[in-house]
CSV table of C-alpha atoms in Angstrom, one decimal:
chain,number,residue,atom,x,y,z
A,1,UNK,CA,-13.1,13.0,-26.9
A,2,UNK,CA,-13.2,9.2,-26.9
A,3,UNK,CA,-13.4,7.7,-23.5
A,4,UNK,CA,-11.4,4.7,-22.4
A,5,UNK,CA,-13.5,1.7,-21.3
A,6,UNK,CA,-12.5,0.4,-17.9
A,7,UNK,CA,-13.3,-2.7,-15.9
A,8,UNK,CA,-12.9,-2.9,-12.2
A,9,UNK,CA,-11.6,-6.2,-10.7
A,10,UNK,CA,-12.1,-6.3,-7.0
A,11,UNK,CA,-14.7,-4.2,-5.3
A,12,UNK,CA,-13.4,-3.7,-1.8
A,13,UNK,CA,-12.5,-0.5,0.1
A,14,UNK,CA,-9.6,0.5,-2.2
A,15,UNK,CA,-11.8,0.5,-5.3
A,16,UNK,CA,-13.5,3.8,-4.2
A,17,UNK,CA,-10.7,6.0,-5.3
A,18,UNK,CA,-10.9,4.8,-8.9
A,19,UNK,CA,-14.7,4.8,-9.0
A,20,UNK,CA,-14.6,8.4,-7.8
A,21,UNK,CA,-12.0,9.3,-10.4
A,22,UNK,CA,-13.8,7.7,-13.3
A,23,UNK,CA,-17.2,9.2,-12.4
A,24,UNK,CA,-15.8,12.6,-11.3
A,25,UNK,CA,-12.6,14.4,-12.4
A,26,UNK,CA,-11.8,12.0,-15.3
A,27,UNK,CA,-15.3,11.3,-16.5
A,28,UNK,CA,-14.6,12.9,-19.8
A,29,UNK,CA,-11.8,10.4,-20.5
A,30,UNK,CA,-13.0,7.2,-18.8
A,31,UNK,CA,-16.1,5.1,-18.3
A,32,UNK,CA,-16.6,2.1,-16.0
A,33,UNK,CA,-18.3,-0.5,-18.1
A,34,UNK,CA,-17.9,-3.6,-15.9
A,35,UNK,CA,-17.2,-4.8,-12.4
A,36,UNK,CA,-15.7,-8.2,-11.6
A,37,UNK,CA,-16.2,-9.3,-8.0
A,38,UNK,CA,-17.2,-12.6,-6.4
A,39,UNK,CA,-19.3,-11.0,-3.7
A,40,UNK,CA,-22.6,-9.6,-5.1
A,41,UNK,CA,-23.1,-7.2,-2.3
A,42,UNK,CA,-19.8,-5.4,-2.9
A,43,UNK,CA,-20.3,-5.4,-6.7
A,44,UNK,CA,-23.8,-3.9,-6.4
A,45,UNK,CA,-22.5,-1.3,-3.9
A,46,UNK,CA,-20.3,0.3,-6.6
A,47,UNK,CA,-22.8,-0.4,-9.4
A,48,UNK,CA,-25.5,1.5,-7.4
A,49,UNK,CA,-23.1,4.5,-7.0
A,50,UNK,CA,-22.9,4.9,-10.7
A,51,UNK,CA,-26.7,4.7,-11.1
A,52,UNK,CA,-27.1,7.3,-8.3
A,53,UNK,CA,-24.7,9.6,-10.2
A,54,UNK,CA,-26.9,9.3,-13.4
A,55,UNK,CA,-24.4,7.1,-15.2
A,56,UNK,CA,-25.0,3.8,-17.1
A,57,UNK,CA,-24.9,0.7,-14.8
A,58,UNK,CA,-21.7,-1.4,-15.4
A,59,UNK,CA,-22.3,-5.1,-16.0
A,60,UNK,CA,-21.4,-7.4,-13.1
A,61,UNK,CA,-19.2,-10.5,-13.5
A,62,UNK,CA,-17.4,-13.1,-11.3
A,63,UNK,CA,-13.7,-13.8,-11.5
A,64,UNK,CA,-14.2,-17.0,-13.6
A,65,UNK,CA,-15.8,-14.8,-16.2
A,66,UNK,CA,-12.9,-12.4,-16.5
A,67,UNK,CA,-11.9,-13.1,-20.1
A,68,UNK,CA,-15.6,-13.1,-21.3
A,69,UNK,CA,-16.1,-9.8,-19.4
A,70,UNK,CA,-13.2,-8.1,-21.2
A,71,UNK,CA,-14.4,-9.3,-24.6
A,72,UNK,CA,-18.1,-8.6,-24.2
A,73,UNK,CA,-17.8,-5.3,-22.4
A,74,UNK,CA,-15.0,-4.3,-24.8
A,75,UNK,CA,-12.9,-3.2,-21.8
A,76,UNK,CA,-9.6,-1.6,-22.8
A,77,UNK,CA,-8.1,-1.3,-19.4
A,78,UNK,CA,-8.6,-3.4,-16.2
A,79,UNK,CA,-8.1,-1.9,-12.7
A,80,UNK,CA,-7.2,-4.5,-10.2
A,81,UNK,CA,-7.9,-3.9,-6.5
A,82,UNK,CA,-8.3,-7.5,-5.5
A,83,UNK,CA,-6.5,-9.4,-2.7
A,84,UNK,CA,-2.8,-9.4,-3.2
A,85,UNK,CA,-2.3,-13.1,-3.8
A,86,UNK,CA,-4.8,-12.9,-6.7
A,87,UNK,CA,-3.1,-10.1,-8.5
A,88,UNK,CA,-0.7,-12.2,-10.7
A,89,UNK,CA,-3.4,-14.5,-12.1
A,90,UNK,CA,-5.7,-11.6,-12.8
A,91,UNK,CA,-3.0,-9.6,-14.4
A,92,UNK,CA,-1.9,-12.4,-16.7
A,93,UNK,CA,-5.4,-13.3,-17.7
A,94,UNK,CA,-6.3,-9.7,-18.4
A,95,UNK,CA,-3.2,-9.2,-20.6
A,96,UNK,CA,-3.9,-12.4,-22.5
A,97,UNK,CA,-7.5,-11.4,-23.0
A,98,UNK,CA,-6.3,-8.1,-24.7
A,99,UNK,CA,-6.6,-5.5,-21.9
A,100,UNK,CA,-4.0,-3.3,-20.4
A,101,UNK,CA,-3.7,-3.3,-16.6
A,102,UNK,CA,-3.6,-0.8,-13.7
A,103,UNK,CA,-2.9,-2.5,-10.5
A,104,UNK,CA,-2.6,-1.5,-6.8
A,105,UNK,CA,0.6,-2.3,-5.0
A,106,UNK,CA,2.0,-4.9,-4.5
A,107,UNK,CA,2.4,-6.2,-8.0
A,108,UNK,CA,2.2,-9.7,-6.5
A,109,UNK,CA,3.5,-11.6,-3.4
A,110,UNK,CA,6.1,-14.1,-4.5
A,111,UNK,CA,8.8,-14.7,-7.1
A,112,UNK,CA,7.1,-17.4,-9.3
A,113,UNK,CA,4.0,-15.2,-9.9
A,114,UNK,CA,6.2,-12.2,-10.6
A,115,UNK,CA,8.0,-14.2,-13.2
A,116,UNK,CA,4.6,-15.2,-14.7
A,117,UNK,CA,3.7,-11.5,-15.0
A,118,UNK,CA,7.1,-10.8,-16.7
A,119,UNK,CA,6.4,-13.6,-19.2
A,120,UNK,CA,2.9,-12.3,-19.9
A,121,UNK,CA,4.1,-8.7,-20.5
A,122,UNK,CA,6.7,-9.9,-23.0
A,123,UNK,CA,4.2,-12.3,-24.7
A,124,UNK,CA,1.4,-9.8,-25.1
A,125,UNK,CA,3.3,-6.5,-25.4
A,126,UNK,CA,0.6,-4.9,-23.2
A,127,UNK,CA,1.2,-2.4,-20.3
A,128,UNK,CA,1.0,-2.8,-16.6
A,129,UNK,CA,0.8,0.4,-14.5
A,130,UNK,CA,1.6,0.3,-10.8
A,131,UNK,CA,-0.1,2.9,-8.6
A,132,UNK,CA,2.7,4.0,-6.2
A,133,UNK,CA,0.9,7.0,-4.8
A,134,UNK,CA,3.7,7.6,-2.2
A,135,UNK,CA,6.0,8.8,-5.1
A,136,UNK,CA,3.6,11.6,-5.7
A,137,UNK,CA,3.4,12.9,-2.2
A,138,UNK,CA,5.1,16.3,-2.2
A,139,UNK,CA,7.4,15.5,0.7
A,140,UNK,CA,8.7,12.4,-1.0
A,141,UNK,CA,9.0,14.2,-4.3
A,142,UNK,CA,11.0,16.9,-2.6
A,143,UNK,CA,13.5,14.3,-1.2
A,144,UNK,CA,13.9,12.8,-4.7
A,145,UNK,CA,14.6,16.3,-6.1
A,146,UNK,CA,17.3,16.9,-3.4
A,147,UNK,CA,19.1,13.6,-4.3
A,148,UNK,CA,18.6,14.0,-8.0
A,149,UNK,CA,20.1,17.5,-7.9
A,150,UNK,CA,23.2,16.1,-6.3
A,151,UNK,CA,23.0,18.2,-3.1
A,152,UNK,CA,24.3,15.4,-0.9
A,153,UNK,CA,26.6,13.8,-3.5
A,154,UNK,CA,26.6,10.1,-4.2
A,155,UNK,CA,24.4,8.1,-1.8
A,156,UNK,CA,26.2,5.8,0.5
A,157,UNK,CA,23.6,4.7,3.0
A,158,UNK,CA,19.9,5.1,4.0
A,159,UNK,CA,18.4,4.7,7.5
A,160,UNK,CA,14.6,4.3,7.2
A,161,UNK,CA,12.1,3.7,10.0
A,162,UNK,CA,8.4,3.4,9.6
A,163,UNK,CA,5.9,3.4,12.5
A,164,UNK,CA,2.4,2.1,12.1
A,165,UNK,CA,0.2,3.0,15.1
A,166,UNK,CA,-2.3,1.0,17.0
A,167,UNK,CA,-5.1,2.4,14.8
A,168,UNK,CA,-3.7,1.8,11.4
A,169,UNK,CA,-1.2,-0.9,12.1
A,170,UNK,CA,-3.6,-3.0,14.1
A,171,UNK,CA,-6.0,-3.1,11.1
A,172,UNK,CA,-3.7,-5.4,9.2
A,173,UNK,CA,-4.2,-8.0,11.9
A,174,UNK,CA,-8.0,-7.9,11.6
A,175,UNK,CA,-8.2,-8.4,7.8
A,176,UNK,CA,-7.0,-11.0,5.2
A,177,UNK,CA,-3.6,-9.3,5.4
A,178,UNK,CA,-3.0,-11.2,8.7
A,179,UNK,CA,-2.3,-14.4,6.6
A,180,UNK,CA,1.0,-14.3,4.8
A,181,UNK,CA,-0.3,-16.7,2.1
A,182,UNK,CA,-2.7,-13.9,1.1
A,183,UNK,CA,-0.6,-10.8,1.6
A,184,UNK,CA,3.0,-11.8,1.6
A,185,UNK,CA,3.2,-10.2,5.1
A,186,UNK,CA,3.9,-6.6,5.8
A,187,UNK,CA,7.3,-6.8,4.1
A,188,UNK,CA,5.4,-7.2,0.8
A,189,UNK,CA,2.0,-5.7,1.2
A,190,UNK,CA,2.9,-2.5,3.1
A,191,UNK,CA,6.7,-2.2,2.8
A,192,UNK,CA,6.7,-2.5,-1.0
A,193,UNK,CA,5.6,1.1,-0.9
A,194,UNK,CA,8.7,2.0,1.2
A,195,UNK,CA,11.1,-0.1,-0.8
A,196,UNK,CA,9.8,1.5,-4.0
A,197,UNK,CA,10.5,4.9,-2.5
A,198,UNK,CA,14.1,4.0,-1.8
A,199,UNK,CA,14.6,2.4,-5.2
A,200,UNK,CA,13.1,5.6,-6.8
A,201,UNK,CA,14.9,8.1,-4.5
A,202,UNK,CA,18.3,6.8,-5.1
A,203,UNK,CA,17.7,5.4,-8.6
A,204,UNK,CA,19.2,2.0,-7.8
A,205,UNK,CA,18.3,-1.7,-7.6
A,206,UNK,CA,18.3,-4.0,-4.5
A,207,UNK,CA,20.8,-6.8,-4.6
A,208,UNK,CA,21.0,-8.6,-1.2
A,209,UNK,CA,18.6,-8.7,1.8
A,210,UNK,CA,19.0,-9.9,5.3
A,211,UNK,CA,15.9,-9.8,7.5
A,212,UNK,CA,15.0,-10.4,11.2
A,213,UNK,CA,11.6,-10.0,12.9
A,214,UNK,CA,8.6,-11.7,14.2
A,215,UNK,CA,5.1,-11.5,15.7
A,216,UNK,CA,5.8,-10.0,19.1
A,217,UNK,CA,2.7,-7.9,20.0
A,218,UNK,CA,-0.4,-9.1,18.2
A,219,UNK,CA,-1.7,-12.7,18.1
A,220,UNK,CA,-3.0,-15.2,20.6
A,221,UNK,CA,0.3,-16.3,22.0
A,222,UNK,CA,1.3,-12.7,22.8
A,223,UNK,CA,-2.1,-12.2,24.4
A,224,UNK,CA,-1.6,-15.2,26.6
A,225,UNK,CA,1.9,-14.0,27.6
A,226,UNK,CA,0.5,-10.6,28.6
A,227,UNK,CA,-2.5,-12.2,30.3
A,228,UNK,CA,-5.1,-10.3,28.4
A,229,UNK,CA,-7.8,-12.7,29.2
A,230,UNK,CA,-10.6,-14.0,27.1
A,231,UNK,CA,-11.0,-12.2,23.8
A,232,UNK,CA,-14.1,-11.8,21.5
A,233,UNK,CA,-13.6,-13.5,18.1
A,234,UNK,CA,-14.6,-10.2,16.3
A,235,UNK,CA,-15.1,-6.6,17.1
A,236,UNK,CA,-18.7,-6.4,16.0
A,237,UNK,CA,-20.6,-7.4,19.1
A,238,UNK,CA,-22.7,-6.0,21.9
A,239,UNK,CA,-21.3,-5.0,25.2
A,240,UNK,CA,-18.0,-3.4,26.2
A,241,UNK,CA,-15.3,-2.8,23.6
A,242,UNK,CA,-11.6,-2.1,23.9
A,243,UNK,CA,-9.5,0.2,21.7
A,244,UNK,CA,-8.3,-2.7,19.6
A,245,UNK,CA,-11.8,-3.8,18.5
A,246,UNK,CA,-13.4,-2.6,15.3
A,247,UNK,CA,-17.2,-2.6,15.3
A,248,UNK,CA,-18.4,-2.5,11.7
A,249,UNK,CA,-21.7,-1.1,12.7
A,250,UNK,CA,-20.0,2.2,13.6
A,251,UNK,CA,-19.0,3.0,10.0
A,252,UNK,CA,-21.6,3.1,7.2
A,253,UNK,CA,-19.1,2.3,4.5
A,254,UNK,CA,-17.6,-0.7,6.3
A,255,UNK,CA,-21.0,-2.0,7.2
A,256,UNK,CA,-22.2,-1.9,3.6
A,257,UNK,CA,-19.0,-3.4,2.1
A,258,UNK,CA,-18.3,-6.1,4.7
A,259,UNK,CA,-20.9,-6.7,7.4
A,260,UNK,CA,-23.8,-6.9,5.0
A,261,UNK,CA,-21.7,-8.9,2.5
A,262,UNK,CA,-20.2,-11.6,4.8
A,263,UNK,CA,-23.1,-14.0,4.4
A,264,UNK,CA,-22.0,-14.5,0.8
A,265,UNK,CA,-18.4,-15.5,1.4
A,266,UNK,CA,-17.8,-15.7,5.1
A,267,UNK,CA,-15.1,-13.0,5.1
A,268,UNK,CA,-14.8,-11.3,8.5
A,269,UNK,CA,-13.3,-7.8,8.3
A,270,UNK,CA,-13.2,-7.3,12.1
A,271,UNK,CA,-11.3,-10.2,13.5
A,272,UNK,CA,-9.6,-9.9,16.9
A,273,UNK,CA,-6.0,-8.7,16.5
A,274,UNK,CA,-5.1,-11.0,19.4
A,275,UNK,CA,-6.8,-14.1,17.9
A,276,UNK,CA,-5.4,-17.3,16.5
A,277,UNK,CA,-4.2,-17.8,12.9
A,278,UNK,CA,-2.0,-14.7,12.4
A,279,UNK,CA,1.0,-15.7,10.3
A,280,UNK,CA,2.6,-12.2,9.6
A,281,UNK,CA,5.2,-10.3,11.6
A,282,UNK,CA,4.6,-7.0,13.5
A,283,UNK,CA,8.2,-6.1,14.1
A,284,UNK,CA,10.7,-6.2,11.2
A,285,UNK,CA,14.3,-5.1,10.5
A,286,UNK,CA,16.3,-5.4,7.3
A,287,UNK,CA,19.7,-4.7,5.8
A,288,UNK,CA,19.5,-4.2,2.1
A,289,UNK,CA,22.5,-3.8,-0.3
A,290,UNK,CA,22.1,-1.9,-3.6
A,291,UNK,CA,23.8,-2.4,-6.9
A,292,UNK,CA,25.4,1.0,-6.7
A,293,UNK,CA,27.1,0.4,-3.4
A,294,UNK,CA,24.6,1.9,-0.9
A,295,UNK,CA,23.2,0.0,2.1
A,296,UNK,CA,19.8,0.6,3.7
A,297,UNK,CA,18.8,-0.2,7.3
A,298,UNK,CA,15.0,-0.5,7.5
A,299,UNK,CA,12.6,-1.1,10.4
A,300,UNK,CA,8.9,-1.5,10.6
A,301,UNK,CA,6.8,-1.5,13.8
A,302,UNK,CA,3.0,-2.1,13.6
A,303,UNK,CA,2.0,-1.3,17.1
A,304,UNK,CA,3.6,2.2,17.7
A,305,UNK,CA,1.7,4.9,19.7
A,306,UNK,CA,2.2,7.3,16.8
A,307,UNK,CA,2.3,7.0,13.1
A,308,UNK,CA,4.9,8.3,10.6
A,309,UNK,CA,8.4,7.8,9.3
A,310,UNK,CA,11.9,9.0,9.4
A,311,UNK,CA,14.4,8.6,6.6
A,312,UNK,CA,18.0,9.8,6.5
A,313,UNK,CA,20.0,9.6,3.3
A,314,UNK,CA,23.8,9.9,3.7
A,315,UNK,CA,25.9,11.0,0.7
A,316,UNK,CA,29.5,11.8,-0.1
A,317,UNK,CA,28.7,15.6,0.3
A,318,UNK,CA,26.2,15.6,3.1
A,319,UNK,CA,22.9,14.2,4.5
A,320,UNK,CA,19.2,14.7,3.9
A,321,UNK,CA,16.7,14.0,6.7
A,322,UNK,CA,12.9,13.7,6.2
A,323,UNK,CA,10.6,13.3,9.2
A,324,UNK,CA,6.9,12.9,8.9
A,325,UNK,CA,4.3,12.7,11.7
A,326,UNK,CA,1.0,11.5,10.2
A,327,UNK,CA,-0.7,11.0,13.6
A,328,UNK,CA,0.9,12.2,16.8
A,329,UNK,CA,-1.1,9.9,19.1
A,330,UNK,CA,-4.0,7.4,19.3
A,331,UNK,CA,-6.1,8.0,22.4
A,332,UNK,CA,-9.1,6.2,23.8
A,333,UNK,CA,-12.6,7.6,23.3
A,334,UNK,CA,-14.3,6.6,26.6
A,335,UNK,CA,-12.5,3.3,26.3
A,336,UNK,CA,-14.4,2.3,23.2
A,337,UNK,CA,-12.7,3.3,20.0
A,338,UNK,CA,-9.3,4.8,18.9
A,339,UNK,CA,-9.5,8.4,17.8
A,340,UNK,CA,-7.2,11.1,16.5
A,341,UNK,CA,-5.2,13.0,19.0
A,342,UNK,CA,-7.6,15.8,20.0
A,343,UNK,CA,-4.8,18.3,20.2
A,344,UNK,CA,-4.4,18.1,16.5
A,345,UNK,CA,-8.1,19.0,15.8
A,346,UNK,CA,-9.4,21.0,18.8
A,347,UNK,CA,-8.4,24.6,19.1
A,348,UNK,CA,-7.2,25.4,22.6
A,349,UNK,CA,-6.4,21.8,23.4
A,350,UNK,CA,-3.1,20.7,24.9
A,351,UNK,CA,0.0,21.3,22.9
A,352,UNK,CA,1.2,18.0,21.4
A,353,UNK,CA,4.9,17.1,21.8
A,354,UNK,CA,4.6,15.3,18.5
A,355,UNK,CA,2.5,17.6,16.3
A,356,UNK,CA,1.3,16.4,12.9
A,357,UNK,CA,3.6,17.6,10.1
A,358,UNK,CA,6.7,17.1,8.0
A,359,UNK,CA,10.1,18.5,7.7
A,360,UNK,CA,13.0,18.0,5.2
A,361,UNK,CA,16.4,19.1,6.2
A,362,UNK,CA,19.6,19.1,4.1
A,363,UNK,CA,23.0,19.6,5.6
A,364,UNK,CA,26.1,19.6,3.4
A,365,UNK,CA,29.6,19.1,4.8
A,366,UNK,CA,31.0,22.3,6.3
A,367,UNK,CA,27.7,24.1,6.1
A,368,UNK,CA,24.7,24.8,8.4
A,369,UNK,CA,21.6,22.8,7.9
A,370,UNK,CA,18.8,24.2,5.7
A,371,UNK,CA,15.1,23.3,5.6
A,372,UNK,CA,13.7,22.5,2.2
A,373,UNK,CA,10.2,23.9,1.6
A,374,UNK,CA,7.5,21.2,0.9
A,375,UNK,CA,4.6,22.5,-1.1
A,376,UNK,CA,1.5,20.4,-0.4
A,377,UNK,CA,-1.8,20.5,-2.2
A,378,UNK,CA,-5.4,19.5,-1.5
A,379,UNK,CA,-6.4,15.9,-1.3
A,380,UNK,CA,-4.8,12.6,-0.2
A,381,UNK,CA,-1.1,12.5,0.4
A,382,UNK,CA,-0.7,16.2,0.1
A,383,UNK,CA,-2.3,16.3,-3.3
A,384,UNK,CA,-0.3,13.4,-4.5
A,385,UNK,CA,-3.3,11.2,-5.2
A,386,UNK,CA,-4.7,13.6,-7.7
A,387,UNK,CA,-1.3,13.7,-9.5
A,388,UNK,CA,-1.2,9.9,-9.6
A,389,UNK,CA,-4.8,9.7,-11.0
A,390,UNK,CA,-4.0,12.2,-13.7
A,391,UNK,CA,-1.1,10.1,-14.8
A,392,UNK,CA,-3.3,7.0,-14.8
A,393,UNK,CA,-6.3,8.4,-16.6
A,394,UNK,CA,-4.8,11.2,-18.7
A,395,UNK,CA,-1.4,9.7,-19.3
A,396,UNK,CA,2.0,10.6,-17.9
A,397,UNK,CA,3.7,13.7,-19.3
A,398,UNK,CA,7.4,14.6,-19.2
A,399,UNK,CA,8.0,14.2,-15.5
A,400,UNK,CA,11.5,15.2,-14.5
A,401,UNK,CA,11.1,13.1,-11.3
A,402,UNK,CA,10.0,10.0,-13.2
A,403,UNK,CA,7.1,9.2,-10.8
A,404,UNK,CA,5.0,7.0,-13.1
A,405,UNK,CA,5.7,3.3,-12.4
A,406,UNK,CA,5.4,0.1,-14.4
A,407,UNK,CA,5.6,-3.6,-13.8
A,408,UNK,CA,9.4,-3.6,-13.6
A,409,UNK,CA,9.3,-1.0,-10.7
A,410,UNK,CA,6.7,-3.3,-9.1
A,411,UNK,CA,9.1,-6.2,-9.3
A,412,UNK,CA,12.0,-4.2,-7.9
A,413,UNK,CA,9.9,-3.1,-4.9
A,414,UNK,CA,8.6,-6.6,-4.0
A,415,UNK,CA,12.0,-8.2,-4.5
A,416,UNK,CA,13.1,-6.8,-1.2
A,417,UNK,CA,10.1,-8.1,0.7
A,418,UNK,CA,10.2,-11.5,-1.1
A,419,UNK,CA,13.9,-11.9,-0.3
A,420,UNK,CA,13.2,-10.7,3.2
A,421,UNK,CA,10.6,-13.4,3.8
A,422,UNK,CA,13.0,-16.0,2.5
A,423,UNK,CA,15.7,-14.6,4.8
A,424,UNK,CA,13.3,-14.7,7.8
A,425,UNK,CA,12.7,-18.4,7.0
A,426,UNK,CA,16.3,-19.4,6.6
A,427,UNK,CA,18.2,-16.9,8.8
A,428,UNK,CA,20.5,-16.2,6.0
A,429,UNK,CA,21.0,-13.3,3.5
A,430,UNK,CA,19.2,-13.7,0.2
A,431,UNK,CA,20.3,-12.2,-3.2
A,432,UNK,CA,17.5,-11.0,-5.4
A,433,UNK,CA,19.3,-12.7,-8.3
A,434,UNK,CA,18.4,-16.0,-6.7
A,435,UNK,CA,14.6,-15.3,-7.0
A,436,UNK,CA,14.3,-16.7,-10.5
A,437,UNK,CA,13.0,-13.4,-12.1
A,438,UNK,CA,15.0,-12.5,-15.3
A,439,UNK,CA,14.7,-8.8,-14.5
A,440,UNK,CA,16.6,-9.3,-11.3
A,441,UNK,CA,19.3,-11.7,-12.5
A,442,UNK,CA,20.5,-9.9,-15.6
A,443,UNK,CA,18.9,-12.2,-18.1
A,444,UNK,CA,16.4,-9.6,-19.3
């Protein structure tokens, strides 16, 4: 079997999933021939993994050498896991250089760069695959099946709340994501996952967005208001730590990828979540109107004491409700580091009032509620990650749930976040047709 030649662009934490897939489950179909990364420590980290696994070492390149890398390494597909604001340029350059693209969400962070991707796809005829792994999670697939089967009739409205806890949510305020110019804020970087789910669940397109929100918990101003006192600039330091600090020395992987690499580019992975310079929001609420007539109310909180989401889909014949608890609590480990709720992992511990789990309930008019079974598998996202990677590396088959996603799905997902950011700035509702992307204004 001929193996597809892959190049990896961006060698941060997220790249590991693809390196493992190429060197493991899908090694018979794929080979990693090149790595493009400006920081030599991170590039060498992944190159050395291949050498340790007895595989040929990929060649190493910097971003300004992208086109030459594709040509000289004969890379057929490029996997992009770089910073969000760099996606568009890397996608366009890769397509023009003759490679297809696999890219992590979000597709990009603003409307002009989304339009540039659209132009490049049409100009080159090459493919761009978006890796929306949430679509493949069994619980989300089960809800899609319920709606697709017509069990609740025509969808009229969606109520969607997402809680990021003080372990996961806080981390966006330590990293480059804290600067909206790099990430588009949580409305684009994180919530594009959620907006894609809704677009896919109800098979509809967003048309108008009104947003409200702000930075109300993290950041220096909030720290001063709550009189938190002097804060360290970063979490990696000697002495006493609090639960919001991340010490990179405590994690071998983070130490290798970031602490040992920061002398090359100055990037700090462990900045104080209550420091200066944070330009993204931590509390957000949206109202989104869809082309088919449904309306969504959406909220995101990034400092919740538990992590998970609740979604209710109302239809002309009933209602479907999905509740997911991914982590029931974040507790302090001797005042030093946030840890998983011990009741979820220790036999005989206290019974949690919010146990980890998931539940999908459907109730039709004039009928009792019924619980829909959710069949989860092994691996990330209930086995969903393996299904996604199979679609990426083997190729999508005939999927009745239409889970594989392309660049147009990526545009539809970020359209809500981009319009939401414009609405936050203006205080007015924004129509997606006003964003200047042909796909969204009917010119395509």
